[in-house]
Coordinates of C-alpha atoms and ligand atoms in Angstrom, one line a residue:
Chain A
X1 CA -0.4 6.3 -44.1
X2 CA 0.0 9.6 -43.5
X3 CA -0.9 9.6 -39.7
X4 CA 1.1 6.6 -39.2
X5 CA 4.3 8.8 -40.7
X6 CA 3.7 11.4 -38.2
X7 CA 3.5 9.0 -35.4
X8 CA 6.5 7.3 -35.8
X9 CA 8.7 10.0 -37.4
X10 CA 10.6 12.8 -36.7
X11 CA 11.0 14.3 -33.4
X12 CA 8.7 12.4 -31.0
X13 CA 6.2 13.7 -28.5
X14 CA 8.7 14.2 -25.5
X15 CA 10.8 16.3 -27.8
X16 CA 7.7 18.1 -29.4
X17 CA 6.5 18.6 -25.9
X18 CA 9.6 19.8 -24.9
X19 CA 10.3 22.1 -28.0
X20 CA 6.5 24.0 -27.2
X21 CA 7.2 24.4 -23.6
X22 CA 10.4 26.0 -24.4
X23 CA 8.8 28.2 -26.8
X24 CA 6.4 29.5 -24.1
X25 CA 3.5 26.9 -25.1
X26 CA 1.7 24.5 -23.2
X27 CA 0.4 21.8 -26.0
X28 CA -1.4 18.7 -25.1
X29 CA -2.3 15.9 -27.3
X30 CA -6.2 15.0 -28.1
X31 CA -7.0 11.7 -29.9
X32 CA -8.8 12.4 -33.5
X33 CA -10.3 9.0 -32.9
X34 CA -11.9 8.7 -29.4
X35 CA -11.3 12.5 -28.9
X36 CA -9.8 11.9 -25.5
X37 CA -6.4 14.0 -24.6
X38 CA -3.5 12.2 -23.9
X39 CA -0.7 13.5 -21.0
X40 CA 2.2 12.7 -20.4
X41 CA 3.4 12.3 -24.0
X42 CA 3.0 9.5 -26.8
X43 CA 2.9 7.8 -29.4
X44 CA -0.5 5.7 -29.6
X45 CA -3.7 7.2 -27.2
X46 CA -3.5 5.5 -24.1
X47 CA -7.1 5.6 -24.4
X48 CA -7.8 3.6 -27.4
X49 CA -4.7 2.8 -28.8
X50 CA -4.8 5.1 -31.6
X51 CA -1.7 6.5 -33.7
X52 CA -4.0 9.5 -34.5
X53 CA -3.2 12.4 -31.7
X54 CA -3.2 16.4 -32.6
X55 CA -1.5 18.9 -30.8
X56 CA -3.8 21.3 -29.3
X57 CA -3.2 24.7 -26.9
X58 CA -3.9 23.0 -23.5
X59 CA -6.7 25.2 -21.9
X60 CA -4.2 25.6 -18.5
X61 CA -7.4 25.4 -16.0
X62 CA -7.2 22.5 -13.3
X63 CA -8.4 21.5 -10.5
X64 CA -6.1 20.1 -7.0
X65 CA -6.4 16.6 -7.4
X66 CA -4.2 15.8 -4.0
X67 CA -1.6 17.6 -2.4
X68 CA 1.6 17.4 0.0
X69 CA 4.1 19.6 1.5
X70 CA 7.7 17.9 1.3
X71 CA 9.2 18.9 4.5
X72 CA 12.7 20.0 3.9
X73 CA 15.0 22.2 6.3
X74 CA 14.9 25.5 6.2
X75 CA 18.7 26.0 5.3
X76 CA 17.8 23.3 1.9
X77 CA 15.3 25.9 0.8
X78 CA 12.1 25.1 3.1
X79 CA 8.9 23.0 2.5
X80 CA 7.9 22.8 -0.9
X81 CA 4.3 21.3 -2.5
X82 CA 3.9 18.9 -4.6
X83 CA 0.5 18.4 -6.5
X84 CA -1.9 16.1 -8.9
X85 CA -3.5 18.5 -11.1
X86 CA -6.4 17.8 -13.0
X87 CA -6.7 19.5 -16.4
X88 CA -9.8 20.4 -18.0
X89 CA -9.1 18.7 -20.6
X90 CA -9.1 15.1 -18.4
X91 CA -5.7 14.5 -17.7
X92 CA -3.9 14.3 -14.5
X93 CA -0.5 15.2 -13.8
X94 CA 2.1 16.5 -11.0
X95 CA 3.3 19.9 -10.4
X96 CA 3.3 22.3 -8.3
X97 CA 1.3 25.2 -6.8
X98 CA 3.0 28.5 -6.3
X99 CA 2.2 31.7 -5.0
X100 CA 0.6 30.9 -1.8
X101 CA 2.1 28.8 1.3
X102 CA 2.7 24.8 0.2
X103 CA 1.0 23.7 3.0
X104 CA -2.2 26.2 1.8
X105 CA -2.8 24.5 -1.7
X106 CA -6.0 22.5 -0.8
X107 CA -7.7 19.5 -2.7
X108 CA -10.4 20.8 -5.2
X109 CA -9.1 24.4 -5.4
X110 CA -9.0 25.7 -9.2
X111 CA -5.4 26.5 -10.5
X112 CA -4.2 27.9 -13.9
X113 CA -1.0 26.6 -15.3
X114 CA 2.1 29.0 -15.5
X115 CA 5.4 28.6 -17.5
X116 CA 8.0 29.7 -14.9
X117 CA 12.3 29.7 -15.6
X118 CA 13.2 27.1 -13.3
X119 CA 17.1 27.0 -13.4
X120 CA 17.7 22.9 -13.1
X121 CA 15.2 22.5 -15.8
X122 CA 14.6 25.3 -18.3
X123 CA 10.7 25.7 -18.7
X124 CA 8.6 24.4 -16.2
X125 CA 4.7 24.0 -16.0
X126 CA 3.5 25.0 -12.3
X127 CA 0.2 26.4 -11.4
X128 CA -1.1 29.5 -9.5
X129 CA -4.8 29.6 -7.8
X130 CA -7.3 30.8 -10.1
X131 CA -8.9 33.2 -7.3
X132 CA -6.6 36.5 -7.7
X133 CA -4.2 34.5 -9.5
X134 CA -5.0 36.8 -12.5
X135 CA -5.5 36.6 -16.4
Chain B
X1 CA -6.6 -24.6 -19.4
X2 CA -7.7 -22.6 -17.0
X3 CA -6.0 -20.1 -14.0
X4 CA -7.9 -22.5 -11.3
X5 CA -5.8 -25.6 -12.6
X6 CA -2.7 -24.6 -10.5
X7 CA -4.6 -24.2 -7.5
X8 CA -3.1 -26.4 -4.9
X9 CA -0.6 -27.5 -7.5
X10 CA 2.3 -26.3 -5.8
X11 CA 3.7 -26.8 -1.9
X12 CA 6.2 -24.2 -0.4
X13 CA 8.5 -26.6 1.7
X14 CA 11.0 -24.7 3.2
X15 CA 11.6 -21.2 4.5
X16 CA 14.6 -18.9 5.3
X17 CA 15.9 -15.8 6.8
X18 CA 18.6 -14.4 6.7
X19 CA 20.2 -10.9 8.2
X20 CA 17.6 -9.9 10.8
X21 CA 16.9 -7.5 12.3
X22 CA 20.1 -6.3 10.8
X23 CA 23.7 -7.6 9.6
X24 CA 26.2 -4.6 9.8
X25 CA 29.4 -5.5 7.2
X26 CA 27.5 -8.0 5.4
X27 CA 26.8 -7.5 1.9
X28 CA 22.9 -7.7 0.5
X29 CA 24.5 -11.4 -1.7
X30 CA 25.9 -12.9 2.1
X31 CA 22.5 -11.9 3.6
X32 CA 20.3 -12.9 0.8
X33 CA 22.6 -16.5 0.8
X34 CA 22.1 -16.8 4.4
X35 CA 18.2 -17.1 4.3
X36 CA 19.0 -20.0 1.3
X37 CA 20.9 -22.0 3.2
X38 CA 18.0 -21.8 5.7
X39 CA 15.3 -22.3 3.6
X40 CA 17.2 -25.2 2.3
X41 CA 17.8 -27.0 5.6
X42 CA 14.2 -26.7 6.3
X43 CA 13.2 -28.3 3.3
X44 CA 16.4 -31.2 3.4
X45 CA 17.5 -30.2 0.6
X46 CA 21.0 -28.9 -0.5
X47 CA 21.6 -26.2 -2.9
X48 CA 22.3 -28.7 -5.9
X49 CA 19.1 -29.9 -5.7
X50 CA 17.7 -26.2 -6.8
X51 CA 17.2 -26.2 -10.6
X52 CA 14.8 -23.2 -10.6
X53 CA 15.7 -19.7 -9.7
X54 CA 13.2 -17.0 -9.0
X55 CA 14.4 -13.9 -7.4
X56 CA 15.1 -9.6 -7.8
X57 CA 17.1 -6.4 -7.0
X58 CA 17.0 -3.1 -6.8
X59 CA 20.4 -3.3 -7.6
X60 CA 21.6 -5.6 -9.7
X61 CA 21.1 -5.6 -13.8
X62 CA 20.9 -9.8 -14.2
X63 CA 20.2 -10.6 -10.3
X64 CA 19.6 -14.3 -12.0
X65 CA 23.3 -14.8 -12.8
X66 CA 24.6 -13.1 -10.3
X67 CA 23.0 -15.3 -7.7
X68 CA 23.1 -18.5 -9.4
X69 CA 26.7 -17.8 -9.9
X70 CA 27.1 -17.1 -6.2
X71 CA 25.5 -19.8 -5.2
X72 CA 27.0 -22.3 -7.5
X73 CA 24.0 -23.5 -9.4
X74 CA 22.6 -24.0 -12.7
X75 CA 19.5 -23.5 -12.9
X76 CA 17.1 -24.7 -16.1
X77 CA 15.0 -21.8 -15.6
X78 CA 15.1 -18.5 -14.6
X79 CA 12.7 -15.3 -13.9
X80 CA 13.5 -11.9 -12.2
X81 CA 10.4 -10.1 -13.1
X82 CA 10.5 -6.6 -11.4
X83 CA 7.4 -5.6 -10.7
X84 CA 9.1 -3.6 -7.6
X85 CA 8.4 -4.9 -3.6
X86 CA 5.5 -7.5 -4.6
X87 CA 7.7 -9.5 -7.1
X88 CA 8.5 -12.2 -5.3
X89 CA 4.8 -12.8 -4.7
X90 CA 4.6 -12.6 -8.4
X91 CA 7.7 -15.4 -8.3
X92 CA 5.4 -17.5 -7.4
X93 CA 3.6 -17.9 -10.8
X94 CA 6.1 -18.6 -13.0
X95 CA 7.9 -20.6 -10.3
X96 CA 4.3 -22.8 -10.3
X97 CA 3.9 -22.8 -14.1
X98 CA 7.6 -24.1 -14.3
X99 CA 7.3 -26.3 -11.9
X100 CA 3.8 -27.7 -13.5
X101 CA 5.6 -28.0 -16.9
X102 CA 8.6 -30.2 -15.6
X103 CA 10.9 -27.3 -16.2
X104 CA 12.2 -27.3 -13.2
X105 CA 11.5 -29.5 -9.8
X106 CA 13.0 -27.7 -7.1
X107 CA 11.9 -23.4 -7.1
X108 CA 14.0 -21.2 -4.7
X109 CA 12.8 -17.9 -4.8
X110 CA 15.0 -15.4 -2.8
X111 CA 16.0 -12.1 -1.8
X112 CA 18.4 -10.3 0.1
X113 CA 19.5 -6.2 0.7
X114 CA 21.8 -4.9 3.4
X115 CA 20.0 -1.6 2.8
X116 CA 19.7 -0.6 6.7
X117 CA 23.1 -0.9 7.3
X118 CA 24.2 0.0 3.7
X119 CA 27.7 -1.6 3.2
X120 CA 28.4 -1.2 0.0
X121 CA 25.9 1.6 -0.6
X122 CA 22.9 0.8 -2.4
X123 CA 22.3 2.1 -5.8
X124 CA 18.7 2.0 -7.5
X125 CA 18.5 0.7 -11.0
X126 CA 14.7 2.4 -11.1
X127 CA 14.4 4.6 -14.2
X128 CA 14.1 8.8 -14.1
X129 CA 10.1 9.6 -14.4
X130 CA 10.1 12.3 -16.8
X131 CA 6.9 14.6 -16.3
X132 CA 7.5 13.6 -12.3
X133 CA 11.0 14.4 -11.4
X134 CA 11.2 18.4 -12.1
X135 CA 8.6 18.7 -8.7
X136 CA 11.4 16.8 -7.0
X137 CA 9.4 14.4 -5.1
X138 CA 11.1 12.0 -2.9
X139 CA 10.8 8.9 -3.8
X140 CA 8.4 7.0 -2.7
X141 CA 6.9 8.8 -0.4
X142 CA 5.5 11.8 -1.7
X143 CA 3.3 9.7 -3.8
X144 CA 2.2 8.0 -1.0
X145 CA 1.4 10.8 0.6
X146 CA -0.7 12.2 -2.3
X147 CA -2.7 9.1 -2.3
X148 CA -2.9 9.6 1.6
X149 CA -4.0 13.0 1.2
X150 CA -6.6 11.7 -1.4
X151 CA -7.9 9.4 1.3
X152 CA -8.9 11.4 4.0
X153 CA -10.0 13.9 1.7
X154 CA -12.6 11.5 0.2
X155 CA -13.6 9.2 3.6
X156 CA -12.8 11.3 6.2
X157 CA -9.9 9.0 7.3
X158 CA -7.6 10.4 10.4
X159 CA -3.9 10.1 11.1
X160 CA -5.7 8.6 14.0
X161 CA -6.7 5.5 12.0
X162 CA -2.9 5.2 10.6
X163 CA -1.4 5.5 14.1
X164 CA -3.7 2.4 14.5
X165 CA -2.3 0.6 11.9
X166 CA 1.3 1.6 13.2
X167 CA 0.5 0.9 16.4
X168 CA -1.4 -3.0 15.7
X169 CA 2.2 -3.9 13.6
X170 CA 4.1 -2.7 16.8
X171 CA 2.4 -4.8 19.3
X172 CA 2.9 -7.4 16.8
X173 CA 6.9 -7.6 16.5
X174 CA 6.8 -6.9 20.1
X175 CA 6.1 -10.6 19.8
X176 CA 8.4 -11.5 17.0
X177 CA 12.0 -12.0 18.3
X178 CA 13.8 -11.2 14.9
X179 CA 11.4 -8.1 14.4
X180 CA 13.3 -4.7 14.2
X181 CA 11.1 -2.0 16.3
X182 CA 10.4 -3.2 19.6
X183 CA 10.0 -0.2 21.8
X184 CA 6.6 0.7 23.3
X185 CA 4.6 2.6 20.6
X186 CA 0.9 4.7 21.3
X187 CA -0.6 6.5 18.5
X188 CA 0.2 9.7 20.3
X189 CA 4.1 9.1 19.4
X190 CA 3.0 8.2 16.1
X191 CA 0.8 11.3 15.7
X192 CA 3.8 13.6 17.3
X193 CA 6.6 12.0 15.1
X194 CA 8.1 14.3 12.6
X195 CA 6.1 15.1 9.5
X196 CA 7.8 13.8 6.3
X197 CA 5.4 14.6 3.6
X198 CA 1.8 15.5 4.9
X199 CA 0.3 13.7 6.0
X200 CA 2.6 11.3 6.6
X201 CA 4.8 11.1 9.6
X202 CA 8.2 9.5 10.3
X203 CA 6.6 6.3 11.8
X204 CA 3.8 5.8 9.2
X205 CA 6.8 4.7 6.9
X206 CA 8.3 1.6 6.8
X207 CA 11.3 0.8 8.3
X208 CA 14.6 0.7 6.3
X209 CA 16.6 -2.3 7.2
X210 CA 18.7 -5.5 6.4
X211 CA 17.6 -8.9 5.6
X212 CA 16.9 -11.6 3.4
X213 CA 14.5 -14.2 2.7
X214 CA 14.1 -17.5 1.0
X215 CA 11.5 -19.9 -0.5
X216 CA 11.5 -23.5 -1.6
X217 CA 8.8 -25.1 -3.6
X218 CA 7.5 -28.0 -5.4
X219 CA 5.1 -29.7 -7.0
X220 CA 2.6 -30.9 -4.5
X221 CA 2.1 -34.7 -5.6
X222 CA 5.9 -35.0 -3.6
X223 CA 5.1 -32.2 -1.3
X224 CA 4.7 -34.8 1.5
X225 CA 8.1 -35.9 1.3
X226 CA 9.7 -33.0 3.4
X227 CA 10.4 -32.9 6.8
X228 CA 7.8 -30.0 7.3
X229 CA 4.5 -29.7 7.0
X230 CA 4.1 -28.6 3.1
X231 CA 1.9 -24.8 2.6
X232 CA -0.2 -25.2 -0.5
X233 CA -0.5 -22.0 -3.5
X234 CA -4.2 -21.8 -3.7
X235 CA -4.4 -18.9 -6.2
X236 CA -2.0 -15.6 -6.9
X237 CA -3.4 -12.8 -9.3
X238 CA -1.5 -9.9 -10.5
X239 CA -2.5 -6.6 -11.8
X240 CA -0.8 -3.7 -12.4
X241 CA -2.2 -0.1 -14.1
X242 CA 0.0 2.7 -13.6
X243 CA 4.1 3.1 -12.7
X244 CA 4.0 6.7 -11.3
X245 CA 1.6 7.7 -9.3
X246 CA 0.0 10.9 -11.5
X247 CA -0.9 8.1 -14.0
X248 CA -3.0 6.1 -11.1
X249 CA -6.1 6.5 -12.9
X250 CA -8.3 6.9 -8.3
X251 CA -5.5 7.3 -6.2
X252 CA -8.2 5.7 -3.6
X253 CA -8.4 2.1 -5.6
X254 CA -5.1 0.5 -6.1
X255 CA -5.2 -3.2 -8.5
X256 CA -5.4 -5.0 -5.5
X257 CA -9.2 -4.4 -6.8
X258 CA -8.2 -6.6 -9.3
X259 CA -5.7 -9.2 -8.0
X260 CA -7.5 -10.1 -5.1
X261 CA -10.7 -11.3 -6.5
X262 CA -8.6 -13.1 -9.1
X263 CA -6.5 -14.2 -6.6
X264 CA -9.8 -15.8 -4.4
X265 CA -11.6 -17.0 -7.5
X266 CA -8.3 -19.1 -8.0
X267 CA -8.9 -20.6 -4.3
X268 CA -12.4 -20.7 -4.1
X269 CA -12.1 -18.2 -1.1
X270 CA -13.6 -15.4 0.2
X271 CA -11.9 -12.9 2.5
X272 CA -14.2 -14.3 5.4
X273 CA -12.3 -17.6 5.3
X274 CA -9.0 -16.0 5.5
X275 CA -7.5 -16.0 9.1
X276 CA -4.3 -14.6 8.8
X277 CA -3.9 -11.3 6.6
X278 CA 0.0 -10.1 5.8
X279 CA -0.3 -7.3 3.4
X280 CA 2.4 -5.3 2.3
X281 CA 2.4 -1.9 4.6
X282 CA 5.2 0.0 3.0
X283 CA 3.3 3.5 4.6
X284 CA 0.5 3.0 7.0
X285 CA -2.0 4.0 4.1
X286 CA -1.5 0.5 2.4
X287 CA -2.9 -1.5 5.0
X288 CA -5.9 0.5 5.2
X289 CA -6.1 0.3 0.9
X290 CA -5.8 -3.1 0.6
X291 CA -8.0 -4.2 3.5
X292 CA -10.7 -2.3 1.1
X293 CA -9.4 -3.5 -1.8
X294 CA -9.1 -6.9 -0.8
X295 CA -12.5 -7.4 0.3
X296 CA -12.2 -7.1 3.9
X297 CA -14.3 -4.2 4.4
X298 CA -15.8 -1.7 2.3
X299 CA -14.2 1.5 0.3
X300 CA -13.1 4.4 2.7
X301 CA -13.5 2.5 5.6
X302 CA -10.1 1.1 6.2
X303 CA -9.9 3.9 8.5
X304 CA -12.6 2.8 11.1
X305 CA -12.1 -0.9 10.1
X306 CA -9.0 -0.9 12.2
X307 CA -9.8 1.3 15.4
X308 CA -9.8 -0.2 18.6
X309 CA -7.2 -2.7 17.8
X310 CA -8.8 -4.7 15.3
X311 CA -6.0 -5.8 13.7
X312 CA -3.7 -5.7 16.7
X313 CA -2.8 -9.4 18.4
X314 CA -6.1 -10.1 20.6
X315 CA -8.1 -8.2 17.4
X316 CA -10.7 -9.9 15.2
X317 CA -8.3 -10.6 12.3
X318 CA -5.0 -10.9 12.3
X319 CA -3.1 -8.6 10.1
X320 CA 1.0 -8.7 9.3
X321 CA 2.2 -10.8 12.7
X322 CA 5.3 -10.4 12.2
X323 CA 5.1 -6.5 12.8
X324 CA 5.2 -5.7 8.9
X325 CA 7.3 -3.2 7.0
X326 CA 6.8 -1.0 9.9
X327 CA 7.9 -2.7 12.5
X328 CA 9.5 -6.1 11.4
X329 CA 12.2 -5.1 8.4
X330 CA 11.8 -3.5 5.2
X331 CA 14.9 -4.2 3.1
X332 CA 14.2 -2.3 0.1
X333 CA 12.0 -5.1 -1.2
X334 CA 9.5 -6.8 1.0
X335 CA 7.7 -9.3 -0.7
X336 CA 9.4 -12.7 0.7
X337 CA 8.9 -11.9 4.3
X338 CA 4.5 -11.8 3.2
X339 CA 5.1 -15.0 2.2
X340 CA 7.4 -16.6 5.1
X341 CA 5.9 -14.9 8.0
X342 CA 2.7 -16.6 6.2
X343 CA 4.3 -20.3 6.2
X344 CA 4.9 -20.2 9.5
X345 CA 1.8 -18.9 11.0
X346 CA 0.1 -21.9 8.9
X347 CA 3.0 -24.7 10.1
X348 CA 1.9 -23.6 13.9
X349 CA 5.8 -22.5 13.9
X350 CA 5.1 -18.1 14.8
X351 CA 5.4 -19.2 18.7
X352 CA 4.4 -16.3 20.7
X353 CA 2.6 -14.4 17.5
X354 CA 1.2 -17.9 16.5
X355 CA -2.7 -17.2 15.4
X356 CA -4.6 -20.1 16.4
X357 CA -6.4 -22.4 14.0
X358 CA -4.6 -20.5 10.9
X359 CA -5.3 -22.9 8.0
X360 CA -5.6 -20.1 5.3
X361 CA -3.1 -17.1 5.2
X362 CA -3.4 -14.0 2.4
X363 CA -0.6 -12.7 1.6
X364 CA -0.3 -9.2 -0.6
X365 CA 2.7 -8.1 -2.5
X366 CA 3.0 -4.2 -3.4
X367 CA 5.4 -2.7 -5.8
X368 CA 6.6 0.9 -7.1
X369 CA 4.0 3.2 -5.8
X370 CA 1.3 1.3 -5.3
X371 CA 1.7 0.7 -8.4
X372 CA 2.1 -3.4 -8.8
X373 CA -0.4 -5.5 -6.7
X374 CA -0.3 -9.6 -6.4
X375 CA -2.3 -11.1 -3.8
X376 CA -1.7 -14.9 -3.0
X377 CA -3.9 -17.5 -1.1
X378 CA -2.1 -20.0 0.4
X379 CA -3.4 -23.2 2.5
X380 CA -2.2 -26.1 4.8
X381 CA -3.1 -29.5 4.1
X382 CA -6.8 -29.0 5.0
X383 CA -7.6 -26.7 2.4
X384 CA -6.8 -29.1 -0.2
Ligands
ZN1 ZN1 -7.9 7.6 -28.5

């Protein structure tokens, strides 16, 4: 019963989510039952339908799952990238890569997630490349 | 009770469009009613005669009573599944179950958008994603771009092999008078034109115009009564696995994977007995995904499936004759036209794009990004 309160009481994960981010965390969810992690947020393991998920310290390594460069004009801010990042852990999900040229982020190259300021949205996960991206 | 027991079941007996290739100060209800009364006339029958209503928006919150109000009718039964583009493929399941179940006798499914000349501004009723919209990609685009991307990472596919696929639906509506995009096209222009979102270019998108389109069915025991020759449902499968694209679990394998050998098992067809092919080519990558996912030639290589003109008119199979999203129209939602431009290659009605001896058409529906996928099988009388 216990598990079943934390599932469906108090804040839910979008707001739990949302409350670690902002506190400089990035926390992903892992399944107690089939052990799987669980991104974006929720409320039963998309895996196995389980109420039972933990929030664990995501281990920020990922991989480029595919990649784009939104072409923009120049006076709008430029080209920007937009990226599927794998996580270690399993789970995919869409960012961005920083620190290098959009149209440089490659498929398959190792990133590390970053908590940047981003002024529309607060906290924001985006990922540097592993290689001289630093500790 | 099985799936295969509405095979054949149900006749499409008149067809309708409306708006094409583009109705400036007409609104998307005038447009989508103009391909009704068309569909109508074809079948001989008159709007009171329409008991079930099957149709969609982008727009509109309860299209079902906005239409049916428009229109004047009261239907028994209503469905406006949104499923995005491929819904009105989807239409036609619970259009046949209704129509097997005497809840209804006459099904009109319809749509209609004014979104190329966009009078009275179109505005989207699709939902925020959450863990997607910070990265600001456009929508849809960038995900289809992504899964693009994905492609020719994996297979080695070119934006040579998409310039093919632009390229075959051009040389198709150059045949269709009501088709949009006429010009000349060589995949040289395709390959020079703008980049959007890499790897796709301005004309590996689909067009963004007006139009409408209308379908009329019944069950097929009175499917002979109609002045045209009636197009039989053979089978229609549906499967959907993700909404956004970062929860498509291989961005290489859409659920057509699924619906079309659902969709054939329905029929008791195989790809090789399909001769005309109108899959929904929102981006030039789709045609190459579902002519894998669909059967018609193996994973990753869609790419060299269609070089040389393959799918072109003089190609060995014919694929979206009526030019497609990219060269026919794309109002917003495509999924009627699959099914029309279908019809009419199977009545003998496409004139100048008419395939010859087309007795079996597949038609595929997709929706969100590439997110919804219903493939249908439909037959003339023959296939019975
Ligand atoms: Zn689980």
């Amino acid at each position: 019963m216990n598990d079943m309160t934390n599932a469906f009481s108090g804040p839910g994960p979008d707001a739990v989510f949302a409350a670690y981010l902002a506190d400089g965390r990035f926390m992903l969810q892992r399944c107690d039952d089939c052990k799987k992690h669980v991104f974006y947020p929720r409320v039963l393991c998309s895996h196995c339908g389980s109420p039972k998920l933990t929030w664990q310290p995501a281990s920020s390594q990922g991989t480029v799952y595919s990649t784009t460069v939104v072409r923009r004009k120049t006076e709008q801010g430029g080209d920007y990238n937009v990226a599927l990042v794998d996580l270690s852990e399993g789970p995919r999900m869409m960012s961005r890569v920083e620190g290098l040229a959009p149209h440089e982020v490659t498929i398959g190259m190792d990133v590390r997630a970053k908590i940047i300021d981003e002024p529309r949205h607060g906290k924001l996960l985006v990922f540097m490349p592993t290689q001289g991206g630093g500790a | 009770m099985k799936a295969t027991d509405l095979r054949g079941k149900t006749a499409i007996v008149g067809v309708g469009l409306g708006g094409l290739p583009s109705a400036p100060n007409r609104s998307s209800m005038e447009i989508q009613t103009e391909a009704v009364h068309h569909a109508l006339t074809d079948a001989g029958l008159n709007l009171s005669d329409v008991d079930g209503l099957f149709t969609g928006s982008s727009h509109a919150f309860m299209p079902a009573l906005s239409t049916a109000e428009y229109l004047g009718i009261r239907p028994k039964i209503s469905d406006t599944t949104m499923i995005g583009g491929s819904s009105f493929v989807g239409h036609l399941l619970p259009a046949a179950m209704a129509l097997q179940y005497g809840l209804c006798d006459v099904a009109l499914i319809c749509y209609g958008s004014n979104q190329g000349s966009g009078f009275g501004k179109l505005k989207s009723m699709s939902e925020p994603q959450t863990y997607e919209a910070p990265y600001d990609p456009r929508h849809p685009i960038t995900s289809y771009a992504l899964a693009t991307a994905r492609h020719m990472h994996q297979f080695g596919t070119r934006r040579e092999d998409l310039a093919e696929v632009a390229v075959a639906a051009r040389r198709w509506a150059q045949l269709n008078p009501l088709a949009f995009a006429r010009d000349d096209l060589t995949i040289e222009q395709v390959m020079a034109s703008r980049m959007v979102n890499d790897p796709l270019s301005k004309l590996d998108c689909c067009l963004v115009t007006d139009g409408g389109g209308a379908l009329v069915l019944v069950r097929s025991e009175r499917a002979k009564d109609f002045p045209k020759p009636p197009v039989y449902m053979l089978g229609t499968a549906m499967a959907h696995w993700h909404r956004q694209i970062s929860s498509m679990p291989d961005l290489t394998v859409t659920a057509a994977a699924e619906s079309g050998p659902r969709a054939f098992a329905m029929a008791g067809l195989a790809p090789a007995d399909v001769d005309v092919v109108e899959l929904y080519d929102a981006f030039t990558i789709n045609t190459l995904l579902f002519l894998e996912d669909l059967g018609f030639c193996a994973k990753g290589e869609g790419g060299a499936f269609v070089r040389g003109g393959r799918i072109a008119p003089g190609g060995s199979l014919a694929v979206n004759t009526n030019g497609g999203g990219l060269s026919c129209c794309h109002p917003g939602m495509y999924g009627t036209f699959l099914l029309i431009e279908a019809v009419q290659q199977l009545r003998g009605e496409a004139g100048a794009r008419q395939v010859d001896n087309a007795h079996i058409a597949l038609c595929h529906g997709n929706g969100g990004v590439l997110s919804s996928q219903v493939t249908a099988l439909l037959g003339d009388a023959s296939t019975l």
